[in-house]
mmCIF file of C-alpha atoms in Angstrom:
data_model
loop_
_atom_site.group_PDB
_atom_site.id
_atom_site.type_symbol
_atom_site.label_atom_id
_atom_site.label_comp_id
_atom_site.label_asym_id
_atom_site.label_seq_id
_atom_site.Cartn_x
_atom_site.Cartn_y
_atom_site.Cartn_z
ATOM 1 C CA MET A 730 -12.177 13.367 9.026
ATOM 2 C CA LYS A 731 -8.044 13.295 9.282
ATOM 3 C CA LYS A 732 -6.555 12.163 6.586
ATOM 4 C CA SER A 733 -2.609 13.280 7.214
ATOM 5 C CA MET A 734 -1.532 9.677 6.454
ATOM 6 C CA LEU A 735 0.769 9.753 3.341
ATOM 7 C CA ILE A 736 -0.592 8.754 -0.236
ATOM 8 C CA LEU A 737 1.333 5.265 -1.147
ATOM 9 C CA ALA A 738 3.957 5.757 -4.024
ATOM 10 C CA VAL A 739 3.137 3.415 -6.716
ATOM 11 C CA GLY A 740 6.085 4.365 -8.632
ATOM 12 C CA ALA A 741 8.421 3.854 -6.061
ATOM 13 C CA MET A 742 7.309 0.901 -4.803
ATOM 14 C CA PHE A 743 7.908 -0.020 -8.593
ATOM 15 C CA THR A 744 11.058 0.908 -8.238
ATOM 16 C CA ALA A 745 11.801 -0.768 -5.309
ATOM 17 C CA SER A 746 10.103 -3.722 -6.451
ATOM 18 C CA ALA A 747 12.384 -4.118 -9.602
ATOM 19 C CA CYS A 748 15.839 -4.691 -7.342
ATOM 20 C CA SER A 749 13.813 -7.555 -5.332
ATOM 21 C CA SER A 750 13.082 -9.397 -7.786
ATOM 22 C CA THR A 751 14.847 -11.239 -10.968
ATOM 23 C CA SER A 752 11.430 -10.050 -13.273
ATOM 24 C CA THR A 753 11.768 -7.705 -16.093
ATOM 25 C CA ASP A 754 11.817 -3.614 -15.162
ATOM 26 C CA THR A 755 8.138 -3.319 -16.351
ATOM 27 C CA THR A 756 7.775 0.290 -15.076
ATOM 28 C CA GLY A 757 7.390 1.449 -19.253
ATOM 29 C CA ASN A 758 8.118 5.714 -19.532
ATOM 30 C CA ASP A 759 4.930 6.467 -16.839
ATOM 31 C CA THR A 760 8.020 8.424 -14.844
ATOM 32 C CA ALA A 761 11.358 10.126 -15.616
ATOM 33 C CA THR A 762 13.066 10.444 -12.447
ATOM 34 C CA ALA A 763 16.653 13.068 -11.518
ATOM 35 C CA GLY A 764 18.060 12.932 -8.356
ATOM 36 C CA THR A 765 16.895 10.988 -5.346
ATOM 37 C CA ALA A 766 13.027 11.253 -3.667
ATOM 38 C CA SER A 767 12.811 9.699 0.134
ATOM 39 C CA SER A 768 9.713 8.464 1.578
ATOM 40 C CA THR A 769 10.771 9.308 5.113
ATOM 41 C CA ASP A 770 7.634 11.457 6.141
ATOM 42 C CA ALA A 771 5.839 11.344 2.825
ATOM 43 C CA SER A 772 2.588 12.356 3.862
ATOM 44 C CA TYR A 773 3.885 15.988 3.675
ATOM 45 C CA GLY A 774 5.669 15.733 1.106
ATOM 46 C CA SER A 775 9.366 15.283 2.389
ATOM 47 C CA GLY A 776 12.063 13.938 0.113
ATOM 48 C CA ALA A 777 15.687 14.254 -0.280
ATOM 49 C CA ALA A 778 17.602 17.023 -2.006
ATOM 50 C CA GLY A 779 17.224 16.508 -6.053
ATOM 51 C CA THR A 780 14.210 16.951 -8.538
ATOM 52 C CA THR A 781 11.726 13.984 -9.412
ATOM 53 C CA THR A 782 9.383 14.977 -11.571
ATOM 54 C CA GLY A 783 6.633 12.533 -13.148
ATOM 55 C CA THR A 784 3.785 12.881 -15.559
ATOM 56 C CA ALA A 785 1.525 10.049 -16.400
ATOM 57 C CA SER A 786 -2.234 9.653 -18.046
ATOM 58 C CA GLY A 787 -4.741 8.001 -16.399
ATOM 59 C CA THR A 788 -7.647 6.306 -18.020
ATOM 60 C CA GLY A 789 -10.744 8.429 -19.154
ATOM 61 C CA THR A 790 -9.487 11.417 -17.818
ATOM 62 C CA SER A 791 -6.117 13.265 -17.925
ATOM 63 C CA GLY A 792 -3.564 12.584 -15.757
ATOM 64 C CA THR A 793 -1.055 14.434 -13.273
ATOM 65 C CA THR A 794 1.738 16.005 -13.730
ATOM 66 C CA GLY A 795 3.883 16.429 -10.524
ATOM 67 C CA THR A 796 7.305 18.145 -9.080
ATOM 68 C CA THR A 797 9.717 17.628 -5.962
ATOM 69 C CA THR A 798 12.297 19.977 -5.613
ATOM 70 C CA GLY A 799 14.680 19.467 -2.357
ATOM 71 C CA GLY A 800 11.775 17.502 -0.416
ATOM 72 C CA THR A 801 8.708 19.724 -1.704
ATOM 73 C CA ALA A 802 5.838 17.534 -3.235
ATOM 74 C CA SER A 803 3.533 19.905 -5.733
ATOM 75 C CA GLY A 804 1.481 18.805 -8.677
ATOM 76 C CA THR A 805 -2.248 19.055 -9.739
ATOM 77 C CA THR A 806 -4.425 15.968 -10.152
ATOM 78 C CA GLY A 807 -6.792 15.359 -13.116
ATOM 79 C CA SER A 808 -7.000 11.548 -12.915
ATOM 80 C CA THR A 809 -9.303 9.178 -10.985
ATOM 81 C CA ALA A 810 -7.836 6.115 -12.805
ATOM 82 C CA GLY A 811 -4.676 6.326 -11.616
ATOM 83 C CA THR A 812 -2.613 6.463 -8.248
ATOM 84 C CA THR A 813 -1.096 9.332 -7.330
ATOM 85 C CA ALA A 814 2.096 8.876 -4.921
ATOM 86 C CA GLY A 815 2.840 12.443 -2.947
ATOM 87 C CA THR A 816 6.595 11.358 -2.854
ATOM 88 C CA THR A 817 7.272 11.417 -5.935
ATOM 89 C CA GLY A 818 4.860 13.847 -7.499
ATOM 90 C CA THR A 819 3.939 11.194 -10.005
ATOM 91 C CA THR A 820 0.156 9.491 -11.277
ATOM 92 C CA MET A 821 0.743 6.055 -12.649
ATOM 93 C CA ASP A 822 -1.960 4.352 -14.620
ATOM 94 C CA MET A 823 -2.285 0.748 -12.975
ATOM 95 C CA THR A 824 -2.938 -0.855 -15.467
ATOM 96 C CA ASN A 825 0.069 -1.355 -16.159
ATOM 97 C CA MET A 826 1.350 -3.489 -13.455
ATOM 98 C CA THR A 827 2.213 -6.584 -14.429
ATOM 99 C CA ASP A 828 1.300 -9.845 -12.317
ATOM 100 C CA ALA A 829 4.630 -10.056 -11.228
ATOM 101 C CA MET A 830 4.722 -6.481 -9.935
ATOM 102 C CA PHE A 831 1.793 -6.950 -8.612
ATOM 103 C CA MET A 832 2.299 -9.608 -6.285
ATOM 104 C CA MET A 833 5.741 -8.271 -4.996
ATOM 105 C CA THR A 834 3.746 -4.780 -4.345
ATOM 106 C CA ALA A 835 0.825 -6.934 -2.273
ATOM 107 C CA ALA A 836 3.454 -9.090 -0.350
ATOM 108 C CA SER A 837 5.183 -5.648 1.082
ATOM 109 C CA SER A 838 1.549 -4.003 1.689
ATOM 110 C CA ASN A 839 1.144 -7.657 3.441
ATOM 111 C CA MET A 840 3.828 -7.154 5.788
ATOM 112 C CA LEU A 841 2.803 -4.215 6.508
ATOM 113 C CA GLU A 842 -0.188 -4.900 7.636
ATOM 114 C CA ILE A 843 1.002 -7.869 9.683
ATOM 115 C CA GLN A 844 3.931 -5.425 11.326
ATOM 116 C CA ALA A 845 1.751 -2.739 11.843
ATOM 117 C CA GLY A 846 -0.832 -4.893 13.646
ATOM 118 C CA LYS A 847 1.287 -6.521 15.824
ATOM 119 C CA LEU A 848 2.511 -2.764 17.148
ATOM 120 C CA ALA A 849 -0.506 -1.575 17.256
ATOM 121 C CA ALA A 850 -1.652 -4.707 19.692
ATOM 122 C CA GLN A 851 1.266 -3.527 22.220
ATOM 123 C CA LYS A 852 0.842 0.727 21.221
ATOM 124 C CA ALA A 853 -2.969 1.591 20.286
ATOM 125 C CA THR A 854 -5.199 2.370 23.556
ATOM 126 C CA ASN A 855 -8.423 1.643 21.984
ATOM 127 C CA ALA A 856 -10.021 -2.008 22.720
ATOM 128 C CA ASP A 857 -11.264 -1.971 18.984
ATOM 129 C CA VAL A 858 -8.159 -1.046 17.375
ATOM 130 C CA LYS A 859 -6.206 -3.433 19.171
ATOM 131 C CA LYS A 860 -9.121 -5.931 18.528
ATOM 132 C CA PHE A 861 -9.267 -5.133 14.712
ATOM 133 C CA ALA A 862 -4.923 -4.694 14.709
ATOM 134 C CA GLN A 863 -5.104 -8.512 15.556
ATOM 135 C CA MET A 864 -7.271 -9.470 12.993
ATOM 136 C CA MET A 865 -5.205 -7.573 10.465
ATOM 137 C CA VAL A 866 -2.379 -10.324 11.490
ATOM 138 C CA ASP A 867 -4.230 -13.527 11.370
ATOM 139 C CA HIS A 868 -5.974 -12.578 7.769
ATOM 140 C CA HIS A 869 -2.901 -10.669 6.141
ATOM 141 C CA THR A 870 -0.550 -13.371 7.432
ATOM 142 C CA LYS A 871 -2.999 -16.362 5.997
ATOM 143 C CA ALA A 872 -2.652 -14.116 2.849
ATOM 144 C CA ASN A 873 0.997 -13.887 2.441
ATOM 145 C CA GLN A 874 0.942 -17.584 3.141
ATOM 146 C CA GLU A 875 -1.339 -17.883 -0.001
ATOM 147 C CA MET A 876 1.038 -15.375 -1.783
ATOM 148 C CA MET A 877 3.929 -17.251 -1.106
ATOM 149 C CA THR A 878 2.816 -20.098 -2.411
ATOM 150 C CA LEU A 879 1.915 -18.666 -5.916
ATOM 151 C CA ALA A 880 4.438 -16.746 -6.330
ATOM 152 C CA SER A 881 7.279 -20.131 -6.285
ATOM 153 C CA GLN A 882 4.663 -22.264 -8.028
ATOM 154 C CA MET A 883 5.046 -18.875 -10.548
ATOM 155 C CA LYS A 884 9.337 -18.332 -9.840
ATOM 156 C CA VAL A 885 8.511 -14.801 -8.950
ATOM 157 C CA THR A 886 10.931 -13.529 -6.187
ATOM 158 C CA LEU A 887 8.520 -11.414 -3.693
ATOM 159 C CA PRO A 888 10.590 -9.250 -1.488
ATOM 160 C CA LYS A 889 11.715 -9.683 2.270
ATOM 161 C CA THR A 890 11.337 -6.515 3.592
ATOM 162 C CA LEU A 891 9.061 -3.376 3.316
ATOM 163 C CA MET A 892 9.002 -1.301 0.318
ATOM 164 C CA PRO A 893 9.487 2.480 1.102
ATOM 165 C CA PRO A 894 5.759 3.857 0.981
ATOM 166 C CA HIS A 895 5.095 0.980 3.197
ATOM 167 C CA GLN A 896 8.600 1.341 5.456
ATOM 168 C CA ALA A 897 7.378 5.035 5.398
ATOM 169 C CA MET A 898 4.166 4.446 7.458
ATOM 170 C CA MET A 899 5.923 1.807 9.687
ATOM 171 C CA ASP A 900 8.317 4.496 10.527
ATOM 172 C CA LYS A 901 5.153 6.947 10.867
ATOM 173 C CA LEU A 902 3.395 4.643 13.355
ATOM 174 C CA ASN A 903 6.952 3.574 15.126
ATOM 175 C CA SER A 904 7.158 7.607 16.373
ATOM 176 C CA LYS A 905 3.155 8.363 17.519
ATOM 177 C CA THR A 906 1.839 7.154 21.299
ATOM 178 C CA GLY A 907 -0.860 6.970 23.015
ATOM 179 C CA LYS A 908 -4.438 8.651 21.120
ATOM 180 C CA ASP A 909 -1.983 9.659 17.968
ATOM 181 C CA PHE A 910 -0.822 6.330 17.274
ATOM 182 C CA ASP A 911 -4.743 5.050 17.111
ATOM 183 C CA GLU A 912 -5.730 7.878 15.034
ATOM 184 C CA GLU A 913 -2.139 7.337 12.917
ATOM 185 C CA TYR A 914 -2.411 3.514 12.602
ATOM 186 C CA MET A 915 -6.505 3.820 11.458
ATOM 187 C CA ASP A 916 -5.292 6.295 9.284
ATOM 188 C CA ALA A 917 -2.982 4.132 7.378
ATOM 189 C CA MET A 918 -4.938 1.262 7.734
ATOM 190 C CA GLU A 919 -7.780 2.816 5.694
ATOM 191 C CA THR A 920 -4.963 4.278 3.167
ATOM 192 C CA ALA A 921 -3.504 0.675 2.587
ATOM 193 C CA HIS A 922 -6.859 -0.781 1.862
ATOM 194 C CA ASP A 923 -7.462 1.588 -0.426
ATOM 195 C CA MET A 924 -4.647 1.069 -2.529
ATOM 196 C CA ASP A 925 -4.686 -2.796 -2.164
ATOM 197 C CA ILE A 926 -8.661 -2.482 -3.092
ATOM 198 C CA ALA A 927 -7.299 -0.730 -6.534
ATOM 199 C CA MET A 928 -4.498 -3.338 -6.998
ATOM 200 C CA PHE A 929 -6.960 -6.301 -6.265
ATOM 201 C CA GLN A 930 -9.776 -5.027 -8.521
ATOM 202 C CA MET A 931 -7.639 -4.327 -11.314
ATOM 203 C CA LYS A 932 -5.967 -7.992 -11.196
ATOM 204 C CA SER A 933 -9.485 -9.486 -10.673
ATOM 205 C CA ASN A 934 -10.535 -8.293 -14.461
ATOM 206 C CA ASN A 935 -6.979 -7.800 -16.248
ATOM 207 C CA ALA A 936 -4.469 -10.473 -14.454
ATOM 208 C CA GLU A 937 -1.942 -12.084 -17.142
ATOM 209 C CA THR A 938 -2.530 -15.683 -15.383
ATOM 210 C CA PRO A 939 -5.436 -16.689 -13.731
ATOM 211 C CA ALA A 940 -3.517 -18.027 -10.640
ATOM 212 C CA VAL A 941 -3.806 -14.420 -10.579
ATOM 213 C CA LYS A 942 -6.614 -13.356 -11.417
ATOM 214 C CA ALA A 943 -8.711 -16.301 -9.121
ATOM 215 C CA MET A 944 -6.148 -15.225 -5.827
ATOM 216 C CA ALA A 945 -7.070 -11.967 -6.537
ATOM 217 C CA THR A 946 -10.883 -12.252 -6.877
ATOM 218 C CA LYS A 947 -10.843 -14.087 -3.504
ATOM 219 C CA THR A 948 -9.544 -11.694 -2.115
ATOM 220 C CA LEU A 949 -11.181 -8.553 -2.963
ATOM 221 C CA PRO A 950 -13.937 -8.922 -0.531
ATOM 222 C CA MET A 951 -11.850 -9.426 2.238
ATOM 223 C CA LEU A 952 -10.158 -6.078 1.746
ATOM 224 C CA GLN A 953 -13.076 -4.220 1.126
ATOM 225 C CA SER A 954 -14.420 -5.668 4.652
ATOM 226 C CA HIS A 955 -10.941 -4.331 6.143
ATOM 227 C CA LYS A 956 -11.615 -0.906 4.849
ATOM 228 C CA LYS A 957 -15.427 -0.543 6.059
ATOM 229 C CA MET A 958 -14.383 -1.696 9.416
ATOM 230 C CA ALA A 959 -11.307 0.964 9.247
ATOM 231 C CA THR A 960 -13.017 3.573 7.893
ATOM 232 C CA ALA A 961 -15.236 3.799 10.773
ATOM 233 C CA LEU A 962 -12.820 2.512 13.561
ATOM 234 C CA GLU A 963 -11.051 5.941 12.099
ATOM 235 C CA ASP A 964 -14.241 8.062 12.822
ATOM 236 C CA LYS A 965 -13.918 7.133 16.483
ATOM 237 C CA VAL A 966 -11.271 7.269 17.099
ATOM 238 C CA ASP A 967 -10.628 10.730 15.273
#
């Protein structure tokens, strides 16, 4: 199965999220950064000049040490509990994600699903891909509305634009046409839903607030269903 899509960068999400909220930066000591990393085409580890080094420990098994130098990412993965970031060379333990950071990241993911779905409804060549894309728009529009209501109650400021990893996915989709677009879109949907499922599974078990736990628990089955359909369609169009 073709797996050309970028791995979502949780460390980059945390940094971008903190800029969009009045919440305290909760990234802790998991990431050390020197220089500037870019997620313009993160599937190939491209980055801006500079060096980004990240080291983290996953839960249960050893973590990952990755280094990005002058735009080339490298690293060896030894953890199944963390989330690997191809753009930063960092694996972060997702249990460190606060409820506010989770909500901001999930809101950005909802926006990605909606924007990518609308794009696919126009550019996809496969009828089943178009149908799936419209379902993504419908389901994630509703999910985003629920997220906004909860965020208002919790006084969490959600991002109004895509976080860098999500924007990188949209940029790549915009560059594709025809069958290549269909393949890239379904690849993106698999990747995005893998990330979402990991986040929502974590928060359904150990959210800081009952309302966030309830929302994560309610939404998780939908995301798992989306992932299953995305995998089947990705195989079909690959």
